[in-house]
Short mmCIF file of C-alpha atoms and ligand atoms in Angstrom, two decimals:
data_model
loop_
_atom_site.label_atom_id
_atom_site.label_comp_id
_atom_site.label_asym_id
_atom_site.label_seq_id
_atom_site.Cartn_x
_atom_site.Cartn_y
_atom_site.Cartn_z
CA UNK A 29 22.62 30.24 4.15
CA UNK A 30 19.48 28.50 4.41
CA UNK A 31 18.92 24.71 5.28
CA UNK A 32 16.66 22.64 3.24
CA UNK A 33 15.42 19.56 5.47
CA UNK A 34 14.87 16.61 3.42
CA UNK A 35 12.60 14.03 4.95
CA UNK A 36 13.51 10.20 4.48
CA UNK A 37 10.27 9.79 1.86
CA UNK A 38 11.25 12.84 -0.49
CA UNK A 39 14.74 11.57 -1.75
CA UNK A 40 14.55 13.22 -5.19
CA UNK A 41 16.43 16.46 -6.59
CA UNK A 42 13.47 17.72 -8.51
CA UNK A 43 10.64 18.24 -5.63
CA UNK A 44 9.58 20.93 -3.74
CA UNK A 45 12.13 22.58 -1.73
CA UNK A 46 15.07 20.61 -3.46
CA UNK A 47 14.06 21.59 -7.20
CA UNK A 48 15.47 25.04 -6.66
CA UNK A 49 18.26 24.30 -4.23
CA UNK A 50 21.80 25.03 -5.02
CA UNK A 51 25.08 24.14 -3.16
CA UNK A 52 25.75 27.90 -3.24
CA UNK A 53 22.31 28.70 -1.26
CA UNK A 54 21.43 25.86 0.64
CA UNK A 55 22.79 23.43 3.19
CA UNK A 56 20.91 20.37 3.35
CA UNK A 57 19.77 18.60 6.89
CA UNK A 58 18.96 14.80 6.86
CA UNK A 59 17.86 13.21 10.03
CA UNK A 60 17.67 9.52 11.03
CA UNK A 61 15.63 9.12 14.13
CA UNK A 62 16.28 6.39 16.57
CA UNK A 63 12.79 6.30 17.37
CA UNK A 64 11.93 4.95 14.12
CA UNK A 65 14.44 2.13 14.17
CA UNK A 66 13.41 1.13 17.70
CA UNK A 67 10.09 0.20 16.36
CA UNK A 68 8.82 -3.23 15.17
CA UNK A 69 9.15 -2.28 11.58
CA UNK A 70 10.35 -5.02 8.97
CA UNK A 71 13.93 -5.00 8.56
CA UNK A 72 13.96 -4.78 4.82
CA UNK A 73 11.83 -1.48 5.35
CA UNK A 74 14.25 0.02 7.75
CA UNK A 75 17.34 -0.98 5.50
CA UNK A 76 15.53 0.55 2.42
CA UNK A 77 14.41 3.71 3.83
CA UNK A 78 17.96 4.33 5.83
CA UNK A 79 20.34 3.07 2.50
CA UNK A 80 18.25 5.25 0.20
CA UNK A 81 18.76 8.21 2.29
CA UNK A 82 22.52 7.65 3.10
CA UNK A 83 23.02 7.10 -0.89
CA UNK A 84 20.93 10.40 -1.57
CA UNK A 85 23.37 12.45 1.09
CA UNK A 86 26.09 10.89 -0.96
CA UNK A 87 24.81 12.14 -4.38
CA UNK A 88 23.95 15.73 -3.00
CA UNK A 89 27.61 15.90 -1.59
CA UNK A 90 28.90 14.70 -4.83
CA UNK A 91 26.95 17.50 -6.25
CA UNK A 92 28.54 20.05 -3.87
CA UNK A 93 25.98 20.37 -1.18
CA UNK A 94 27.00 20.76 2.57
CA UNK A 95 25.12 17.94 3.92
CA UNK A 96 24.50 17.80 7.54
CA UNK A 97 23.58 13.93 7.86
CA UNK A 98 22.97 13.09 11.63
CA UNK A 99 21.54 10.38 13.90
CA UNK A 100 19.70 11.58 16.87
CA UNK A 101 17.06 10.21 19.36
CA UNK A 102 14.16 12.06 17.73
CA UNK A 103 13.56 14.57 14.57
CA UNK A 104 12.98 16.92 17.08
CA UNK A 105 16.29 16.66 18.77
CA UNK A 106 18.29 16.67 15.63
CA UNK A 107 16.65 19.56 14.13
CA UNK A 108 17.50 21.52 17.38
CA UNK A 109 21.36 20.03 17.34
CA UNK A 110 21.38 21.33 13.68
CA UNK A 111 20.13 24.44 14.63
CA UNK A 112 22.62 24.98 17.55
CA UNK A 113 25.61 23.96 15.41
CA UNK A 114 24.87 25.82 12.19
CA UNK A 115 22.67 28.49 13.08
CA UNK A 116 20.73 28.47 9.41
CA UNK A 117 19.03 31.83 8.35
CA UNK A 118 15.83 29.64 7.74
CA UNK A 119 15.08 26.09 7.48
CA UNK A 120 12.95 25.08 4.61
CA UNK A 121 11.53 21.57 3.57
CA UNK A 122 9.24 20.17 0.88
CA UNK A 123 5.80 19.80 2.81
CA UNK A 124 6.07 16.88 4.77
CA UNK A 125 4.01 13.41 3.44
CA UNK A 126 2.51 12.53 7.04
CA UNK A 127 0.42 14.59 9.48
CA UNK A 128 2.82 13.91 12.02
CA UNK A 129 5.85 15.45 10.36
CA UNK A 130 3.60 18.54 9.00
CA UNK A 131 2.69 18.95 12.47
CA UNK A 132 6.34 18.72 13.54
CA UNK A 133 7.69 20.98 10.91
CA UNK A 134 5.33 23.54 11.66
CA UNK A 135 5.76 23.39 15.50
CA UNK A 136 9.61 23.73 14.68
CA UNK A 137 8.97 26.74 12.57
CA UNK A 138 10.34 24.98 9.29
CA UNK A 139 8.89 26.89 6.19
CA UNK A 140 7.16 24.25 3.87
CA UNK A 141 7.42 24.41 0.26
CA UNK A 142 4.54 23.17 -1.95
CA UNK A 143 5.29 19.47 -3.04
CA UNK A 144 5.14 18.34 -6.28
CA UNK A 145 5.79 14.50 -5.38
CA UNK A 146 2.18 13.69 -6.26
CA UNK A 147 0.19 14.49 -8.93
CA UNK A 148 -2.80 15.76 -6.97
CA UNK A 149 -2.04 18.22 -4.35
CA UNK A 150 -4.12 17.83 -1.47
CA UNK A 151 -5.92 21.22 -1.89
CA UNK A 152 -6.47 20.05 -5.76
CA UNK A 153 -8.31 17.03 -4.46
CA UNK A 154 -10.37 18.86 -1.94
CA UNK A 155 -11.49 21.15 -4.79
CA UNK A 156 -12.59 18.17 -6.74
CA UNK A 157 -14.19 16.72 -3.76
CA UNK A 158 -15.85 20.03 -3.00
CA UNK A 159 -19.74 19.09 -2.00
CA UNK A 160 -19.96 15.82 -3.58
CA UNK A 161 -22.07 13.67 -1.38
CA UNK A 162 -19.75 10.60 -2.56
CA UNK A 163 -16.25 10.08 -3.50
CA UNK A 164 -16.03 7.69 -6.37
CA UNK A 165 -12.91 6.22 -7.48
CA UNK A 166 -14.08 6.13 -11.16
CA UNK A 167 -15.12 9.63 -11.25
CA UNK A 168 -11.82 10.84 -9.56
CA UNK A 169 -9.83 8.35 -12.19
CA UNK A 170 -11.38 9.86 -15.23
CA UNK A 171 -11.14 13.34 -14.14
CA UNK A 172 -7.36 12.55 -13.67
CA UNK A 173 -6.99 11.21 -17.07
CA UNK A 174 -8.41 13.99 -18.68
CA UNK A 175 -6.63 16.47 -16.54
CA UNK A 176 -3.37 14.78 -17.07
CA UNK A 177 -3.90 13.80 -20.44
CA UNK A 178 -2.87 9.80 -20.03
CA UNK A 179 -3.99 7.42 -22.67
CA UNK A 180 -6.13 9.92 -24.47
CA UNK A 181 -6.80 10.09 -28.09
CA UNK A 182 -6.63 13.35 -29.70
CA UNK A 183 -10.26 13.73 -29.91
CA UNK A 184 -10.11 13.67 -25.95
CA UNK A 185 -11.64 9.94 -25.95
CA UNK A 186 -9.91 7.37 -24.01
CA UNK A 187 -7.35 5.00 -26.00
CA UNK A 188 -8.79 1.69 -26.93
CA UNK A 189 -12.28 2.96 -26.62
CA UNK A 190 -12.88 2.21 -23.06
CA UNK A 191 -12.00 4.31 -19.64
CA UNK A 192 -11.41 1.14 -17.72
CA UNK A 193 -10.39 -2.54 -18.61
CA UNK A 194 -10.74 -3.70 -15.00
CA UNK A 195 -13.07 -6.65 -16.30
CA UNK A 196 -10.23 -8.07 -18.54
CA UNK A 197 -7.80 -7.86 -15.53
CA UNK A 198 -9.36 -10.54 -13.38
CA UNK A 199 -8.19 -13.99 -14.75
CA UNK A 200 -6.93 -16.57 -12.35
CA UNK A 201 -3.30 -17.41 -12.44
CA UNK A 202 -2.37 -19.82 -15.59
CA UNK A 203 -0.97 -23.28 -14.78
CA UNK A 204 1.87 -22.63 -16.92
CA UNK A 205 2.43 -18.78 -16.29
CA UNK A 206 6.01 -17.30 -17.34
CA UNK A 207 6.60 -14.46 -15.22
CA UNK A 208 9.01 -11.64 -15.44
CA UNK A 209 12.39 -12.25 -13.48
CA UNK A 210 12.67 -9.02 -11.34
CA UNK A 211 15.93 -7.09 -11.02
CA UNK A 212 17.86 -7.65 -7.56
CA UNK A 213 20.97 -5.39 -6.69
CA UNK A 214 23.88 -7.17 -4.91
CA UNK A 215 24.53 -6.10 -1.13
CA UNK A 216 27.34 -3.45 -1.15
CA UNK A 217 29.15 -1.94 1.85
CA UNK A 218 26.52 0.83 2.12
CA UNK A 219 23.82 -1.89 2.36
CA UNK A 220 26.00 -3.86 4.98
CA UNK A 221 26.76 -0.74 7.26
CA UNK A 222 23.12 0.08 7.43
CA UNK A 223 21.60 -3.44 7.78
CA UNK A 224 24.24 -3.86 10.59
CA UNK A 225 22.75 -1.06 12.33
CA UNK A 226 18.83 -2.06 12.14
CA UNK A 227 16.83 -4.11 14.45
CA UNK A 228 13.05 -5.00 13.40
CA UNK A 229 11.23 -8.13 12.50
CA UNK A 230 11.61 -10.27 9.14
CA UNK A 231 14.30 -11.48 6.82
CA UNK A 232 17.26 -9.86 5.69
CA UNK A 233 17.36 -8.02 2.56
CA UNK A 234 18.46 -9.55 -0.46
CA UNK A 235 18.64 -6.60 -2.80
CA UNK A 236 14.86 -6.45 -4.38
CA UNK A 237 14.37 -3.25 -3.10
CA UNK A 238 16.03 -0.30 -4.98
CA UNK A 239 17.97 2.04 -2.75
CA UNK A 240 18.85 4.69 -5.35
CA UNK A 241 17.31 6.79 -7.99
CA UNK A 242 19.56 5.18 -10.71
CA UNK A 243 18.56 1.51 -9.40
CA UNK A 244 14.98 2.58 -9.06
CA UNK A 245 14.89 3.76 -13.01
CA UNK A 246 16.57 0.41 -13.81
CA UNK A 247 13.52 -1.49 -12.20
CA UNK A 248 11.21 0.92 -14.00
CA UNK A 249 12.76 0.21 -17.54
CA UNK A 250 13.16 -3.52 -16.93
CA UNK A 251 9.30 -3.88 -15.53
CA UNK A 252 8.09 -1.99 -18.56
CA UNK A 253 10.17 -4.23 -21.11
CA UNK A 254 9.44 -7.32 -19.39
CA UNK A 255 6.65 -7.36 -16.87
CA UNK A 256 4.18 -4.78 -18.10
CA UNK A 257 2.37 -6.64 -21.10
CA UNK A 258 1.76 -9.54 -18.54
CA UNK A 259 0.72 -7.37 -15.61
CA UNK A 260 -3.12 -6.64 -16.68
CA UNK A 261 -4.78 -9.93 -17.20
CA UNK A 262 -3.40 -11.18 -13.76
CA UNK A 263 -3.19 -8.27 -11.76
CA UNK A 264 -5.33 -10.08 -9.28
CA UNK A 265 -4.21 -13.34 -9.28
CA UNK A 266 -2.62 -15.35 -6.56
CA UNK A 267 0.09 -18.47 -7.13
CA UNK A 268 2.42 -20.33 -5.05
CA UNK A 269 4.49 -20.28 -8.38
CA UNK A 270 5.61 -16.73 -8.14
CA UNK A 271 5.86 -14.24 -5.52
CA UNK A 272 5.59 -11.43 -7.96
CA UNK A 273 4.03 -12.44 -10.84
CA UNK A 274 3.56 -9.51 -13.67
CA UNK A 275 3.49 -6.79 -10.85
CA UNK A 276 6.06 -3.65 -11.09
CA UNK A 277 7.30 -3.88 -7.57
CA UNK A 278 7.78 -0.09 -7.99
CA UNK A 279 5.81 1.11 -4.86
CA UNK A 280 8.64 1.46 -2.57
CA UNK A 281 10.68 3.46 -4.98
CA UNK A 282 7.74 5.49 -5.65
CA UNK A 283 6.73 6.21 -1.90
CA UNK A 284 10.46 7.29 -1.22
CA UNK A 285 10.59 9.79 -4.05
CA UNK A 286 13.08 7.60 -5.87
CA UNK A 287 10.59 7.77 -9.04
CA UNK A 288 8.01 10.15 -9.65
CA UNK A 289 4.49 9.04 -10.65
CA UNK A 290 4.24 11.12 -13.90
CA UNK A 291 7.81 9.60 -15.04
CA UNK A 292 6.31 5.94 -14.52
CA UNK A 293 3.27 6.72 -16.09
CA UNK A 294 5.09 8.52 -18.97
CA UNK A 295 7.24 5.44 -19.59
CA UNK A 296 4.11 2.77 -19.53
CA UNK A 297 2.04 5.21 -21.97
CA UNK A 298 5.25 5.20 -24.20
CA UNK A 299 5.20 1.47 -24.26
CA UNK A 300 1.71 1.51 -25.42
CA UNK A 301 2.01 3.95 -28.17
CA UNK A 302 4.93 1.94 -29.45
CA UNK A 303 2.48 -1.05 -29.77
CA UNK A 304 4.79 -3.21 -27.07
CA UNK A 305 1.82 -3.69 -24.50
CA UNK A 306 -1.88 -4.06 -24.74
CA UNK A 307 -4.20 -1.42 -23.47
CA UNK A 308 -5.56 -3.48 -20.75
CA UNK A 309 -2.12 -3.67 -19.09
CA UNK A 310 -1.27 0.09 -19.60
CA UNK A 311 -4.82 1.26 -18.53
CA UNK A 312 -4.60 -0.97 -15.44
CA UNK A 313 -1.14 0.08 -14.40
CA UNK A 314 -1.79 4.01 -15.14
CA UNK A 315 -5.37 3.73 -13.03
CA UNK A 316 -3.33 2.26 -10.00
CA UNK A 317 -0.99 5.30 -10.22
CA UNK A 318 -2.96 8.33 -11.30
CA UNK A 319 -6.40 6.79 -9.79
CA UNK A 320 -5.89 4.68 -6.81
CA UNK A 321 -2.59 5.89 -5.54
CA UNK A 322 -3.66 9.49 -5.72
CA UNK A 323 -7.06 8.96 -4.64
CA UNK A 324 -5.58 7.37 -1.28
CA UNK A 325 -3.38 10.36 -1.05
CA UNK A 326 -6.15 12.84 -1.17
CA UNK A 327 -8.52 10.85 1.16
CA UNK A 328 -5.46 10.79 3.84
CA UNK A 329 -5.44 14.53 3.93
CA UNK A 330 -9.25 15.11 3.38
CA UNK A 331 -10.36 12.72 6.36
CA UNK A 332 -7.96 12.86 9.54
CA UNK A 333 -10.68 11.26 11.33
CA UNK A 334 -11.13 8.16 8.99
CA UNK A 335 -9.26 6.27 11.75
CA UNK A 336 -11.61 6.97 14.44
CA UNK A 337 -14.47 4.93 13.56
CA UNK A 338 -15.12 1.28 14.39
CA UNK A 339 -18.27 0.33 12.61
CA UNK A 340 -18.16 -2.98 13.38
CA UNK A 341 -16.88 -2.70 17.13
CA UNK A 342 -14.24 -5.17 16.30
CA UNK A 343 -11.91 -5.75 19.00
CA UNK A 344 -9.76 -8.72 18.84
CA UNK A 345 -6.36 -8.80 19.10
CA UNK A 346 -3.89 -10.16 16.20
CA UNK A 347 -3.91 -14.04 16.29
CA UNK A 348 -0.70 -15.96 16.80
CA UNK A 349 -0.50 -16.89 12.97
CA UNK A 350 0.10 -13.13 12.41
CA UNK A 351 3.07 -13.55 14.88
CA UNK A 352 4.84 -16.04 13.01
CA UNK A 353 2.79 -19.52 14.67
CA UNK A 354 2.02 -21.86 11.94
CA UNK A 355 -1.20 -22.09 10.33
CA UNK A 356 -3.11 -24.51 8.17
CA UNK A 357 -4.75 -21.94 6.29
CA UNK A 358 -2.45 -21.98 3.29
CA UNK A 359 -3.62 -18.47 1.68
CA UNK A 360 -2.93 -16.72 5.13
CA UNK A 361 0.24 -18.62 5.76
CA UNK A 362 1.47 -17.64 2.20
CA UNK A 363 0.86 -13.92 2.80
CA UNK A 364 2.44 -13.98 6.21
CA UNK A 365 5.36 -16.20 4.65
CA UNK A 366 5.74 -13.61 1.78
CA UNK A 367 6.00 -10.51 4.32
CA UNK A 368 8.41 -12.31 6.49
CA UNK A 369 11.07 -12.98 3.60
CA UNK A 370 10.19 -9.88 1.30
CA UNK A 371 8.13 -7.46 3.33
CA UNK A 372 6.02 -7.21 0.44
CA UNK A 373 2.69 -9.14 -0.99
CA UNK A 374 0.48 -8.03 -3.62
CA UNK A 375 -2.66 -5.91 -3.48
CA UNK A 376 -5.23 -9.02 -3.51
CA UNK A 377 -3.16 -10.75 -0.65
CA UNK A 378 -3.49 -7.85 1.27
CA UNK A 379 -7.08 -7.05 0.56
CA UNK A 380 -8.94 -10.38 -0.05
CA UNK A 381 -6.40 -12.66 2.27
CA UNK A 382 -5.15 -10.62 5.03
CA UNK A 383 -7.57 -7.82 5.59
CA UNK A 384 -10.70 -10.22 4.53
CA UNK A 385 -9.35 -12.38 7.26
CA UNK A 386 -8.87 -9.60 10.08
CA UNK A 387 -12.50 -8.51 9.23
CA UNK A 388 -13.89 -11.94 9.03
CA UNK A 389 -12.11 -13.17 12.46
CA UNK A 390 -12.86 -9.18 13.91
CA UNK A 391 -9.62 -7.78 14.80
CA UNK A 392 -9.09 -4.33 16.24
CA UNK A 393 -8.64 -1.82 12.99
CA UNK A 394 -5.86 0.01 14.97
CA UNK A 395 -3.87 -3.18 15.52
CA UNK A 396 -4.22 -4.31 11.94
CA UNK A 397 -3.14 -0.91 10.35
CA UNK A 398 -0.16 -0.84 12.63
CA UNK A 399 0.86 -4.35 11.99
CA UNK A 400 0.51 -3.69 8.31
CA UNK A 401 2.25 -0.15 8.28
CA UNK A 402 5.25 -1.82 10.30
CA UNK A 403 5.78 -4.83 7.78
CA UNK A 404 4.77 -3.60 4.44
CA UNK A 405 7.60 -2.30 2.52
CA UNK A 406 5.92 0.57 1.43
CA UNK A 407 3.58 1.15 4.18
CA UNK A 408 3.51 4.70 4.44
CA UNK A 409 1.33 6.73 6.78
CA UNK A 410 -0.77 7.99 4.11
CA UNK A 411 -1.06 4.73 2.10
CA UNK A 412 -2.11 2.56 4.90
CA UNK A 413 -4.85 4.72 6.74
CA UNK A 414 -7.41 5.16 3.85
CA UNK A 415 -6.22 1.32 2.49
CA UNK A 416 -6.82 -0.32 5.69
CA UNK A 417 -9.82 1.93 7.48
CA UNK A 418 -11.74 2.80 4.26
CA UNK A 419 -10.82 -0.19 2.07
CA UNK A 420 -9.50 -3.39 3.54
CA UNK A 421 -11.55 -3.18 6.91
CA UNK A 422 -14.41 -0.86 5.90
CA UNK A 423 -14.13 0.43 9.47
CA UNK A 424 -14.98 3.74 8.42
CA UNK A 425 -18.24 2.66 7.79
CA UNK A 426 -18.28 3.19 4.09
CA UNK A 427 -16.99 6.53 3.50
CA UNK A 428 -14.71 5.16 1.09
CA UNK A 429 -15.85 2.11 -0.48
CA UNK A 430 -19.43 1.03 -1.16
CA UNK A 431 -19.25 -2.16 0.69
CA UNK A 432 -16.87 -4.37 2.61
CA UNK A 433 -14.42 -6.13 0.66
CA UNK A 434 -15.33 -9.61 2.31
CA UNK A 435 -15.58 -13.24 0.59
CA UNK A 436 -15.46 -16.76 1.69
CA UNK A 437 -13.12 -19.39 0.12
CA UNK A 438 -14.58 -19.19 -3.39
CA UNK A 439 -12.97 -15.93 -4.37
CA UNK A 440 -9.49 -17.03 -2.97
CA UNK A 441 -10.20 -20.45 -4.94
CA UNK A 442 -10.96 -19.00 -7.95
CA UNK A 443 -8.33 -16.60 -8.04
CA UNK A 444 -5.27 -18.82 -6.81
CA UNK A 445 -3.85 -22.24 -6.95
CA UNK A 446 -4.00 -22.16 -2.95
CA UNK A 447 -7.22 -24.21 -2.13
CA UNK A 448 -6.12 -27.50 -4.00
CA UNK A 449 -3.15 -27.89 -1.56
CA UNK A 450 -4.83 -26.87 1.47
CA UNK A 451 -6.13 -29.08 4.23
CA UNK A 452 -9.78 -26.98 4.07
CA UNK A 453 -12.41 -26.98 1.72
CA UNK A 454 -13.42 -23.75 0.20
CA UNK A 455 -16.71 -25.15 -0.60
CA UNK A 456 -17.64 -26.31 2.97
CA UNK A 457 -18.82 -23.96 5.42
CA UNK A 458 -19.54 -26.87 8.47
CA UNK A 459 -17.37 -29.66 9.28
CA UNK A 460 -13.75 -29.81 10.37
CA UNK A 461 -12.34 -29.49 6.91
CA UNK A 462 -14.69 -26.54 6.25
CA UNK A 463 -12.81 -23.47 5.02
CA UNK A 464 -12.51 -20.76 7.83
CA UNK A 465 -12.98 -18.25 5.22
CA UNK A 466 -16.12 -19.60 4.25
CA UNK A 467 -17.47 -20.43 7.66
CA UNK A 468 -16.33 -16.77 9.02
CA UNK A 469 -17.99 -14.98 5.84
CA UNK A 470 -21.71 -16.11 6.58
CA UNK A 471 -20.91 -15.67 10.30
CA UNK A 472 -20.01 -11.91 9.40
CA UNK A 473 -23.13 -11.38 7.35
CA UNK A 474 -25.14 -12.76 9.92
CA UNK A 475 -23.64 -10.75 12.91
CA UNK A 476 -23.51 -7.56 11.23
CA UNK A 477 -26.96 -8.05 9.45
CA UNK A 478 -28.33 -4.93 11.38
CA UNK A 479 -25.41 -2.63 9.80
CA UNK A 480 -25.13 -3.94 6.31
CA UNK A 481 -28.81 -5.56 5.42
CA UNK A 482 -29.71 -1.76 3.80
CA UNK A 483 -26.56 -1.88 1.56
CA UNK A 484 -28.08 -2.49 -1.91
CA UNK A 485 -24.53 -4.09 -3.11
CA UNK A 486 -25.01 -6.74 -0.39
CA UNK A 487 -28.75 -7.62 -1.47
CA UNK A 488 -27.82 -10.69 -3.29
CA UNK A 489 -25.50 -11.97 -0.42
CA UNK A 490 -28.10 -11.34 2.05
CA UNK A 491 -30.93 -13.26 -0.09
CA UNK A 492 -28.19 -16.37 -0.34
CA UNK A 493 -27.92 -16.25 3.66
CA UNK A 494 -31.31 -16.31 4.06
CA UNK A 495 -31.72 -19.42 2.00
CA UNK A 496 -29.17 -21.36 4.42
CA UNK A 497 -30.81 -24.01 6.18
CA UNK A 498 -27.68 -24.68 8.08
CA UNK A 499 -26.80 -21.23 9.30
CA UNK A 500 -27.20 -22.31 13.12
CA UNK A 501 -24.45 -24.86 12.32
CA UNK A 502 -22.51 -22.23 10.50
CA UNK A 503 -22.48 -19.62 13.26
CA UNK A 504 -21.75 -22.68 15.90
CA UNK A 505 -18.63 -23.91 13.66
CA UNK A 506 -17.67 -19.90 13.20
CA UNK A 507 -17.07 -19.89 17.27
CA UNK A 508 -14.84 -23.16 17.09
CA UNK A 509 -13.01 -21.44 14.15
CA UNK A 510 -12.33 -18.36 16.06
CA UNK A 511 -11.78 -19.89 19.20
CA UNK A 512 -9.05 -22.08 17.11
CA UNK A 513 -7.46 -19.17 15.61
CA UNK A 514 -7.51 -17.59 19.12
CA UNK A 515 -5.44 -20.39 20.45
CA UNK A 516 -3.19 -21.01 17.20
CA UNK A 517 -4.52 -24.47 16.46
CA UNK A 518 -6.11 -23.54 13.11
FE1 SF4 B 6 -7.57 -20.53 2.40
FE2 SF4 B 6 -9.52 -21.75 2.73
FE3 SF4 B 6 -8.43 -21.87 0.48
FE4 SF4 B 6 -7.61 -23.09 2.82
S1 SF4 B 6 -9.46 -23.46 1.60
S2 SF4 B 6 -6.39 -21.88 0.90
S3 SF4 B 6 -8.15 -21.35 3.96
S4 SF4 B 6 -9.32 -20.00 1.14
#
């Protein structure tokens, strides 16, 4: 009998090697590696993955599969123990979702079946990338829309008349926003058993993250009914009033295979066609899934060397505030606190608060990558590499994004309600109450002028910098800010 090895981020009966497996012809192997549990991952991340694995194993047993679920010091040891005990005719797995696991599967002689967990196989993405000089997300996204048939009218034109509603989706948070109430699940015996076995950082789980396919499908339905219509307009907003706003919170379930991208997009398109949600929300959401998410997946496989660059030569270690020390920067404090409590913050907090801060302050890219990968509930290897090196930090030198996503306090002030409560002033760049983001932003432009001044997308910013009469004082203040962040006094 063959063995199908199911990795912890492929928990779906309908993908790859499991799609054709039956109890009569296949045994299932699942391995919990102690090496993973020993790392500094957020407890909720460990709890989510291990609980979802155990529930999936139970579902397969109910279906009649013989499941060898083992805990081992490493995946390799678990595999070898399984082999010795069961002597399978062959071991097959769905193509693993990380380079490390693919290399391991190859080294162990595991036969891999093509994965359909994503809508764009890396081979298809590589073909699309072809000899293009620049891989533009918008080109990829439109190609995906046409290829996959989402939000198209019968004449092949985009539903609603436009391909992209991003400009409608940048509203700041309303003062009286009424947000969905996300579903949560009470913790049961399986949750508690897993939770008692995990170490790691962060607060205990309270049931926000679905750990089974049934729970994930319920979350999808709930989001489409109650959150989706408000998603578009406030996609980029940040507020102390709500940690989730109208975000779907489905990325952890998608990244573990509990949901598949096409069923999520189908549900959103159905709601749009029924007239239940505006086009800006449906398009904005589907763009995240078939556009950005699949683009990142493709880039991960296409450019394994993306992580090797450090274009800004940033080498600072993580500051005390990223290790739980208090900070007066309210936007940073909110983001770190959100991660501590839920292992999740939304994409603008990730990009324009934490990554922006990391770049302005000059943190070592690998340290930032590892810190985020361990703390984000959905921080898969393939997600974090392109998002951190290509987008958040631009440390790859602009292979993926045309300019670094850096800003001063003005952007955060426009898109959030943080600054009014903060002891710093987002409009000030010098003085003790100057916003550290604003001070460091000008300092960043000045210190990387040689690298960035020929970038036409930053021409306006450099022209503005040249008009700053107080630039020397700003740079002096920047040195004080850096020292304060390093010492943990800011
Ligand atoms: Fe963040 Fe600056 Fe606004 Fe304070 S003033 S919340 S540090 S952007």
